[in-house]
Short mmCIF file of C-alpha atoms in Angstrom, two decimals:
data_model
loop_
_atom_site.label_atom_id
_atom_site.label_comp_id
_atom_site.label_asym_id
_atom_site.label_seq_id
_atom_site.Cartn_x
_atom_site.Cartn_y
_atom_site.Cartn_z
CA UNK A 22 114.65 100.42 111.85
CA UNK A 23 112.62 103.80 112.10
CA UNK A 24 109.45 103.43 113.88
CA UNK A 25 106.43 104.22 112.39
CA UNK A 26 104.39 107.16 112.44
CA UNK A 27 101.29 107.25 114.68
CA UNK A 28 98.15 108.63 113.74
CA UNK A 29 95.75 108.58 116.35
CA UNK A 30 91.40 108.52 116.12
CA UNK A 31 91.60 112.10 117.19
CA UNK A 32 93.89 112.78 114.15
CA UNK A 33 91.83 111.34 111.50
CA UNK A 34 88.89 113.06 112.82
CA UNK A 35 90.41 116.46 112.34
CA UNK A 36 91.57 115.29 108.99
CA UNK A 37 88.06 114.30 108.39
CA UNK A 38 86.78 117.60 109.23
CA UNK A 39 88.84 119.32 107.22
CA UNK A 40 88.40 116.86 103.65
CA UNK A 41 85.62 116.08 104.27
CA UNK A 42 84.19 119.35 104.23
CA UNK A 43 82.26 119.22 106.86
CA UNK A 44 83.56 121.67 109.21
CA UNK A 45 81.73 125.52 108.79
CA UNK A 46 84.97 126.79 107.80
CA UNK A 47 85.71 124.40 105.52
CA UNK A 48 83.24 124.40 103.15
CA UNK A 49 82.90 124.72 99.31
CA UNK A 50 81.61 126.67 96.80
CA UNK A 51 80.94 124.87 94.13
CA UNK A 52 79.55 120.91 93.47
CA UNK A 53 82.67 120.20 91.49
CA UNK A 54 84.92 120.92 94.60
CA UNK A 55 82.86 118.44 96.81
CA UNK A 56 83.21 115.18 94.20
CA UNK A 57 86.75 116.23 94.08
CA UNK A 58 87.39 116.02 97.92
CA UNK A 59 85.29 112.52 98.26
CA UNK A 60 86.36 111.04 95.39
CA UNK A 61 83.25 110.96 93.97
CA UNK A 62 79.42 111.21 95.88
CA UNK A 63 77.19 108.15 95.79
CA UNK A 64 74.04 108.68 93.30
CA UNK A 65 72.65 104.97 93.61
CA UNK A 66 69.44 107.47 95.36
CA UNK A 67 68.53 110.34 93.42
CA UNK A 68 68.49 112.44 96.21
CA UNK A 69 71.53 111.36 97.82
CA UNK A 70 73.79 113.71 95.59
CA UNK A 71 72.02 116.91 96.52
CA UNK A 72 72.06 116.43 99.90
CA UNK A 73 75.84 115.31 100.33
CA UNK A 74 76.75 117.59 98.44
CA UNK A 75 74.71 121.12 99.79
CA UNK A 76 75.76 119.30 103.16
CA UNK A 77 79.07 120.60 101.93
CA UNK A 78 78.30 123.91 100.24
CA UNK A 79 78.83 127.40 102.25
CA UNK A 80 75.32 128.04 100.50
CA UNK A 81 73.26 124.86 100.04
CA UNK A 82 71.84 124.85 96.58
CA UNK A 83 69.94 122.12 94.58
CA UNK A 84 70.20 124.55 91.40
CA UNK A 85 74.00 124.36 92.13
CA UNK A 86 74.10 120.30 91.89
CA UNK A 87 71.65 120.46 88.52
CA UNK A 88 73.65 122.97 86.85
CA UNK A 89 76.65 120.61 87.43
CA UNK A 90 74.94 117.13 86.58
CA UNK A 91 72.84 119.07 83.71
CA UNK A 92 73.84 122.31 82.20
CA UNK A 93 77.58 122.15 82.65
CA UNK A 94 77.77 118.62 82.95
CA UNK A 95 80.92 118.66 84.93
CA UNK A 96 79.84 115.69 86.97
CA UNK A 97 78.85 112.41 85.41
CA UNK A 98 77.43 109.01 86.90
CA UNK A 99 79.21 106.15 86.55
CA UNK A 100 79.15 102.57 87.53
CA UNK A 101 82.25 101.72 89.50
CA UNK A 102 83.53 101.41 92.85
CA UNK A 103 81.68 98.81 94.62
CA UNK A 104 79.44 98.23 91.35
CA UNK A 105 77.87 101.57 92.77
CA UNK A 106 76.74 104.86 91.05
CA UNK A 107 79.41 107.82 91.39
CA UNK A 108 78.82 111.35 90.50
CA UNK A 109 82.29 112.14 89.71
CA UNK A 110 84.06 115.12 87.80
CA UNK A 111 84.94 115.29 84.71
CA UNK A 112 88.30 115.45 85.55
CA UNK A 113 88.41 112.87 87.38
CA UNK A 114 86.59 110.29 85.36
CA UNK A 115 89.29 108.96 83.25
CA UNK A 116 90.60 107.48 86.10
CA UNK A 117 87.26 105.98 87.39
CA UNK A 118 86.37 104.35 83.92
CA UNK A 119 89.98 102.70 83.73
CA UNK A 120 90.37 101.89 87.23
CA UNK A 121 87.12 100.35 87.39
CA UNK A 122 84.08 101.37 85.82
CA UNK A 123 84.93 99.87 82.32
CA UNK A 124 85.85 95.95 84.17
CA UNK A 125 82.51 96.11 85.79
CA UNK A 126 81.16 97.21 82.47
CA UNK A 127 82.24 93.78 80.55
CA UNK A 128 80.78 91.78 83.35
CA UNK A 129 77.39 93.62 83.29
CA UNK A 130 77.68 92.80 79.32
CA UNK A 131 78.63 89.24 79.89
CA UNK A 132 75.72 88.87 82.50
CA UNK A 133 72.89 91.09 80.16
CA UNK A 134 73.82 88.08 76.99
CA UNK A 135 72.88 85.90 79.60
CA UNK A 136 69.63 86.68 80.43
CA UNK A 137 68.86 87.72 76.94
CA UNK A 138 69.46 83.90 75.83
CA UNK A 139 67.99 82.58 79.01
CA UNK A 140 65.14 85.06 79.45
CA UNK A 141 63.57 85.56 76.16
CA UNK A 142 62.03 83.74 73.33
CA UNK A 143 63.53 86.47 70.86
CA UNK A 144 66.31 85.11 69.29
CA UNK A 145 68.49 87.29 71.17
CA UNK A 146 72.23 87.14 70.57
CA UNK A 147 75.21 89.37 70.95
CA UNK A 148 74.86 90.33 67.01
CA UNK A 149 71.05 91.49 67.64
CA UNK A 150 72.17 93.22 70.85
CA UNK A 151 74.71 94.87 68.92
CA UNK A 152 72.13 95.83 66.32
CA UNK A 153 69.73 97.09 68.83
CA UNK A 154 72.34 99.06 70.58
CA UNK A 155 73.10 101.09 67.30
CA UNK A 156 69.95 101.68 66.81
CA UNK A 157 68.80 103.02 70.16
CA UNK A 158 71.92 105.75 69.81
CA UNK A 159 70.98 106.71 66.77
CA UNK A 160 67.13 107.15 67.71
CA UNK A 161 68.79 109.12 70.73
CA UNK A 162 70.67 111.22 68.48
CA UNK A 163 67.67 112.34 66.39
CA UNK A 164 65.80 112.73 69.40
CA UNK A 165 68.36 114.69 71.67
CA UNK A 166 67.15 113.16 74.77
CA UNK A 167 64.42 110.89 75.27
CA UNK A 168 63.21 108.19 78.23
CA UNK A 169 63.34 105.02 77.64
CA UNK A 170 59.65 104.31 76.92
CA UNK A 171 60.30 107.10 73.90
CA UNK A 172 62.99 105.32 72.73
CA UNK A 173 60.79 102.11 72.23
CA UNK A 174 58.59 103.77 70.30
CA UNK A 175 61.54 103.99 67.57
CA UNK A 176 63.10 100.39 68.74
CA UNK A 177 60.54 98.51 69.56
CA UNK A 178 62.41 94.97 70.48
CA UNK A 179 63.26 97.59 73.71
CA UNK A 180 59.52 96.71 74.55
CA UNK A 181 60.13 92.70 75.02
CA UNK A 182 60.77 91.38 78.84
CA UNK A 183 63.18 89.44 79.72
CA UNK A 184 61.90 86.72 82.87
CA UNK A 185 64.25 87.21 85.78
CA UNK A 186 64.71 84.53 88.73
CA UNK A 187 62.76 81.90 86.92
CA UNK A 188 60.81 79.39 89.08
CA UNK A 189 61.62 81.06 92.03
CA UNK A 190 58.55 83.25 94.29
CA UNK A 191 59.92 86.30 93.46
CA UNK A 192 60.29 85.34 89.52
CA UNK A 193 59.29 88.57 87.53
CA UNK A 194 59.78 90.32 84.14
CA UNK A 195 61.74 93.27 83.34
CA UNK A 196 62.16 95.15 79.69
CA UNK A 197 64.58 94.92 77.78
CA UNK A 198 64.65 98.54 77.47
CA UNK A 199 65.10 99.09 81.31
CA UNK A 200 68.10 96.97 81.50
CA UNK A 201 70.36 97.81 77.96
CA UNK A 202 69.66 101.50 78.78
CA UNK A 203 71.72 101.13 81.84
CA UNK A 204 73.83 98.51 79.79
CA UNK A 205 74.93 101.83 77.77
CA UNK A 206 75.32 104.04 80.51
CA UNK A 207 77.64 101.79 81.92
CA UNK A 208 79.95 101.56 78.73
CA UNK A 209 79.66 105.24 78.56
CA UNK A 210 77.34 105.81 75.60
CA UNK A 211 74.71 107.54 77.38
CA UNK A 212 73.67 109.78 80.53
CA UNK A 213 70.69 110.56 82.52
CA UNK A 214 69.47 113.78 81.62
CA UNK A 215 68.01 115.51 84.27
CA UNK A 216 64.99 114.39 85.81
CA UNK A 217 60.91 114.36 84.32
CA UNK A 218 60.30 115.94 87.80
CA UNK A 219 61.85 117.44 90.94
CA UNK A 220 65.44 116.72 92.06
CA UNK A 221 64.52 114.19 93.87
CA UNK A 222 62.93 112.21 90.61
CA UNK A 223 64.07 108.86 89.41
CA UNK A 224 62.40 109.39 86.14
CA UNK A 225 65.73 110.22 83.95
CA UNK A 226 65.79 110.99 80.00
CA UNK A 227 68.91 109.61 78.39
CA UNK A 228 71.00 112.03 76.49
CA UNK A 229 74.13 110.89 74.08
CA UNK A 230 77.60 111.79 76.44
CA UNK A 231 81.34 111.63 74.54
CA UNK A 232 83.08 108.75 75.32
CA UNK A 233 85.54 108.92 78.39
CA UNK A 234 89.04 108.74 77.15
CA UNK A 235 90.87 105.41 78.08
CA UNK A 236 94.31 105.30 79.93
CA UNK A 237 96.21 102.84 81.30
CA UNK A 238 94.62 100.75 83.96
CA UNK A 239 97.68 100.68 85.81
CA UNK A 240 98.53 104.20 86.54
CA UNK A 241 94.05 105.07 86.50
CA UNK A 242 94.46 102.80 89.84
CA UNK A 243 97.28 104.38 91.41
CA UNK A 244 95.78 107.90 91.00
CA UNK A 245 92.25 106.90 92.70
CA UNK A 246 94.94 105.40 95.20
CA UNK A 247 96.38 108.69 96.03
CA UNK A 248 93.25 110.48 95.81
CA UNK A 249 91.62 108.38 98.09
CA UNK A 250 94.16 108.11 100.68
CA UNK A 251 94.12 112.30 100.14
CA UNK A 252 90.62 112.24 101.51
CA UNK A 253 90.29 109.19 103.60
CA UNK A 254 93.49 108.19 104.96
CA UNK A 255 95.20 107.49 106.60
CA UNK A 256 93.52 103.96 106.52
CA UNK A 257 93.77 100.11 106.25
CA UNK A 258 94.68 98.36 102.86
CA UNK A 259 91.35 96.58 103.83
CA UNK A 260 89.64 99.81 103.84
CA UNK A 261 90.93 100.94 100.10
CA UNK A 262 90.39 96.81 98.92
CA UNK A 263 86.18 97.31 100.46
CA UNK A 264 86.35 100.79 98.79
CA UNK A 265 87.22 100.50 95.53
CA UNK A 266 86.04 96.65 95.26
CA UNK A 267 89.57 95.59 93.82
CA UNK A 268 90.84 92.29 94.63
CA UNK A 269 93.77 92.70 97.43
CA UNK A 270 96.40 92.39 94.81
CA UNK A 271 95.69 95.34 92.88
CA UNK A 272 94.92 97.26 96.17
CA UNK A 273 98.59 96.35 96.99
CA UNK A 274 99.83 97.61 93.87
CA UNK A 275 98.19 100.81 93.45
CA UNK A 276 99.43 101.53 97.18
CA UNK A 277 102.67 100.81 96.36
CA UNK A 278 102.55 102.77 92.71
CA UNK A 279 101.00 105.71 94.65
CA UNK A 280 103.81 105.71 97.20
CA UNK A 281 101.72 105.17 100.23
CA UNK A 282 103.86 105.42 103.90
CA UNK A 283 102.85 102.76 106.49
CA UNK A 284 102.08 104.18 109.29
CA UNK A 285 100.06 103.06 113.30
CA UNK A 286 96.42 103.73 113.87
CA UNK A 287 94.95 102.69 116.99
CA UNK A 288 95.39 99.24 118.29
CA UNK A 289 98.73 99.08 116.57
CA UNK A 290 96.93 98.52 113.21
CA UNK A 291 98.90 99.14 109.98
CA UNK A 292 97.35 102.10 107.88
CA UNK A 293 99.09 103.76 104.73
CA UNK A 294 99.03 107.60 104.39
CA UNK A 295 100.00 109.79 101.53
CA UNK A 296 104.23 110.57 102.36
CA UNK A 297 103.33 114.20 102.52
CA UNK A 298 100.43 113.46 105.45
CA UNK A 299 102.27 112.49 108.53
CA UNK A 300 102.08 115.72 110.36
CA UNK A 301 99.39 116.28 112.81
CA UNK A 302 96.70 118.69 111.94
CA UNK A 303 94.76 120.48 114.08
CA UNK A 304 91.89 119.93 115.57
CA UNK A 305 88.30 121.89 113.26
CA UNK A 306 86.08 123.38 115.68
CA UNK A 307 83.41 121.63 117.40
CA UNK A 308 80.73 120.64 114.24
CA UNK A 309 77.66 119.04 113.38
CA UNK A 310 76.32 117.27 110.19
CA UNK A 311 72.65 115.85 108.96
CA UNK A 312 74.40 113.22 106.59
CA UNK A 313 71.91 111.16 103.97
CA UNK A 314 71.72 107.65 103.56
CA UNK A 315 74.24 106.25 101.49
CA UNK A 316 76.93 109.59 102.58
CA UNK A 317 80.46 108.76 101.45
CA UNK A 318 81.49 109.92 104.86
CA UNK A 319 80.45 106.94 106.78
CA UNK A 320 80.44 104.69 103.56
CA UNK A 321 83.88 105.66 103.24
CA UNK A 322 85.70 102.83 105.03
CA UNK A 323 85.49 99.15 106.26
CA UNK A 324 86.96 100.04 109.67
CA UNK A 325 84.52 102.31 111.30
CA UNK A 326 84.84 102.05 115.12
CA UNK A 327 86.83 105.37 115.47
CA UNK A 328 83.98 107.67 114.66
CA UNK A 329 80.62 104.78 114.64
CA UNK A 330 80.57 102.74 117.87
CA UNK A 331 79.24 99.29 116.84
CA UNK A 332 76.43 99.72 119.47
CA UNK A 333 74.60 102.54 117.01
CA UNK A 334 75.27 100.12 113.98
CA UNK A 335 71.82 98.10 114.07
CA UNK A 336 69.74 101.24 114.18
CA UNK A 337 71.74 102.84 111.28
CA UNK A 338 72.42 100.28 108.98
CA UNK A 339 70.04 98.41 107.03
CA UNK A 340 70.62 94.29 106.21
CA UNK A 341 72.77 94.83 103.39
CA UNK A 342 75.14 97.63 104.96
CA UNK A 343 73.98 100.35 103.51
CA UNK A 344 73.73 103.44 105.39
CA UNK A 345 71.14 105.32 106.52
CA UNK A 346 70.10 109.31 107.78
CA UNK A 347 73.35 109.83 110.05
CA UNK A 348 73.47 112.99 112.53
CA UNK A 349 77.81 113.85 113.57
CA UNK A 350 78.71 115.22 116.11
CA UNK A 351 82.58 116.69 116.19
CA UNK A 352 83.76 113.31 114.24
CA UNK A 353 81.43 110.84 115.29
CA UNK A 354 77.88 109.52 114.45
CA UNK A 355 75.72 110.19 117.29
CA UNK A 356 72.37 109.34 116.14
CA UNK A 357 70.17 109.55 112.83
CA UNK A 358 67.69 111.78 111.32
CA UNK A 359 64.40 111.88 109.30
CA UNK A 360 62.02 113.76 106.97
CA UNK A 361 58.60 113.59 107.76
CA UNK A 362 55.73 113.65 105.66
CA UNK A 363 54.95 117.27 106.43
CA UNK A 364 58.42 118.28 105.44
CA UNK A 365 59.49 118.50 109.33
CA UNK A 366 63.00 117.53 109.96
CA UNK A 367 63.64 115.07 113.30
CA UNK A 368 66.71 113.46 114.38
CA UNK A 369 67.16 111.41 117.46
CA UNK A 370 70.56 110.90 119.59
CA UNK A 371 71.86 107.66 120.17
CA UNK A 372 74.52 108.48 122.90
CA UNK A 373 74.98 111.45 125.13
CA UNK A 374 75.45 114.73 123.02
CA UNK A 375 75.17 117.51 125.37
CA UNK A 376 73.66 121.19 125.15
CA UNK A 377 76.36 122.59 122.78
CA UNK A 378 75.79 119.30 120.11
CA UNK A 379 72.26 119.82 120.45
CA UNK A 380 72.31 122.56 119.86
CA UNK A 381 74.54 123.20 116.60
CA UNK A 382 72.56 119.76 115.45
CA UNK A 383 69.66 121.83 115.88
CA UNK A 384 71.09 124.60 113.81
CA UNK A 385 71.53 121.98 110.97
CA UNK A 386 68.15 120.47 111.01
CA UNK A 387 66.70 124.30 110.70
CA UNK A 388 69.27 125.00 107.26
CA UNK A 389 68.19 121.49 106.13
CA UNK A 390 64.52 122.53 105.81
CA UNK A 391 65.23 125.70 104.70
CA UNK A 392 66.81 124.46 101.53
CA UNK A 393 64.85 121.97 101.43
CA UNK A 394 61.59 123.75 100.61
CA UNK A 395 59.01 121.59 99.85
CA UNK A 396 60.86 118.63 98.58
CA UNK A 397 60.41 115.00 100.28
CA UNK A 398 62.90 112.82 100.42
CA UNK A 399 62.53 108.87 101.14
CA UNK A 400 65.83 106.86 101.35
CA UNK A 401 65.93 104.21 99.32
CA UNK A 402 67.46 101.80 101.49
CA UNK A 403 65.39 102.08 104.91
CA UNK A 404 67.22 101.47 108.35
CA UNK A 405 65.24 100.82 111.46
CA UNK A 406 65.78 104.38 113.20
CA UNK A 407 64.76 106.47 109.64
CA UNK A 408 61.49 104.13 109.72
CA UNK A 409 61.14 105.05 113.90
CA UNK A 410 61.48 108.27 113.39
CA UNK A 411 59.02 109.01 110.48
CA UNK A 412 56.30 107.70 111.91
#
């Protein structure tokens, strides 16, 4: 029997590096090139997109990330891994919508009907949805683009609430208009336009987007297999299965349909790598990163010991796992960063880091607020060390 390969934590930190991006030399030149080599960059946070992405860029540009998103629209959002918001190419989205995006789409259907019946006195069924739908595309067509508050000026059932959580304390109303506007950007009839506002606005138009073309659901989840294991493996089947969001048979499948090799991470743990990724690469030079909340560097697997020690995990994290400002140091997290009210960038060490870290960290923080310019930039999901550090 021929043993397996063995990739060690120093190996998958060089590969990081390197796909990642995130080494100087390594670096793109164009928005497009980043989504490509992370499968996709998180956009639950506005924000979050511009600054993994310009992380990324040889020259950090917001105008760069809205001509992609906006102009070009070479990047769309959708609802998928992890019932998260992707930024992915165009190219790529086929493969998102099949894989996943379009089964989290029925549920979020399914669940909307739901609170429609149980929310509102309306009369709402899935034959006046359906009505409504049609007629908030085609007062979107007229229109070009329009927020959702202009679009209830044409459909006005958008302006009845819905009562969420009823009986409980925290029982509240929400529109109707709020919630089957996302409804359609999640079966791919719409797309936020860019933002009433700065870049780092929440306050999207909606603008009519062609339909994704379908493909088989199959072969859609053995691509985002291999392309996934080409930017983050090699790595657990746990890591893909907490990635993706798939149930472990299908993570099975689309390793085996992508033609993953087994191979022996640290510990003696079984990983899968890509059959053309089992030579050792070599070490990036030393480098340093100011990652945003939410990154899909560190939200990129399950297992994270090999570059996050689980001592720097309260201070990073927030309840619900989400990620926070993270500051790297040659393949590890080393400590977290912050934008202050007056714009100043401040980042704190949780471990040892030495002159030469501090240093090139330092170098970072300065091209951060350069960029940057007078934009401000909360994270939507607060950790304990962002809140620390911004006071």
């Amino acid at each position: 029997m021929t043993a397996r390969p063995r990739v060690s934590d120093d190996q998958r930190r060089a590969r990081l590096a390197r796909r990642h991006l995130l080494s100087p030399a390594h670096r793109a030149t164009s928005v497009e090139e980043v989504a490509d080599a992370l499968v996709g960059l998180h956009a639950t946070d506005a924000a979050t997109v511009y600054l993994s992405a310009c992380a990324r860029l040889a020259e950090p540009s917001p105008a760069e990330v809205e001509r992609a998103l906006y102009e070009d629209v070479t990047l769309v959002k959708l609802l998928s891994m992890r019932r998260t918001i992707f930024a992915v190419s165009t190219a790529l989205a086929p493969y998102v919508e099949s894989s996943t995006a379009r089964a989290i789409a029925v549920r979020e259907r399914a669940q909307f009907v739901k609170f429609l019946q149980q929310g509102t006195e309306g009369g709402w069924d899935e034959r006046r949805l359906a009505r409504t739908e049609r007629e908030v595309l085609d007062a979107l067509a007229a229109r070009g683009e329009a927020t959702t508050a202009e679009l209830a000026k044409d459909v006005p059932a958008l302006r009845e609430t819905i009562a969420v959580s009823v009986g409980k304390p925290y029982e509240s109303r929400q529109s109707v208009g709020s919630r089957l506007l996302r409804l359609l950007a999640s079966d791919g009839h719409v797309r936020r336009a860019r933002p009433r506002g700065s870049w780092t606005s929440s306050l999207y138009p909606w603008a009519p987007v062609p339909r994704i073309p379908e493909m088989d659901v199959r072969e859609a989840k053995a691509e985002i297999a291999r392309r996934w294991l080409g930017s983050f493996g090699p790595a657990t089947e746990a890591d893909l299965k907490w990635w993706t969001g798939w149930t472990l048979g299908d993570t099975r499948k689309a390793l085996a349909d992508a033609g993953a090799a087994e191979v022996e991470l640290t510990g003696g743990v079984t990983g899968y790598a890509l059959p053309d990724d089992l030579d050792d690469v070599p070490p990036a030079e030393p480098w340093a990163a100011l990652l945003p909340g939410l990154d899909p560097t560190p939200m990129g697997w399950r297992g994270r010991d090999w570059y996050l020690s689980p001592d720097l995990v309260p201070a990073l994290f927030d309840r619900a796992g989400n990620v926070g400002p993270t500051v790297w140091w040659d393949g590890r997290v080393v400590g977290g960063w912050a934008q202050r009210a007056n714009g100043q960038i401040v980042w704190r060490p949780l471990t040892d880091v030495g002159r030469e870290a501090a240093s090139a960290i330092n170098a970072e923080a300065a091209g951060l607020t350069d960029w940057m310019g007078e934009a401000r930039v909360t994270p939507r999901f607060r950790t304990p060390l962002e809140r620390e550090l911004v006071r």
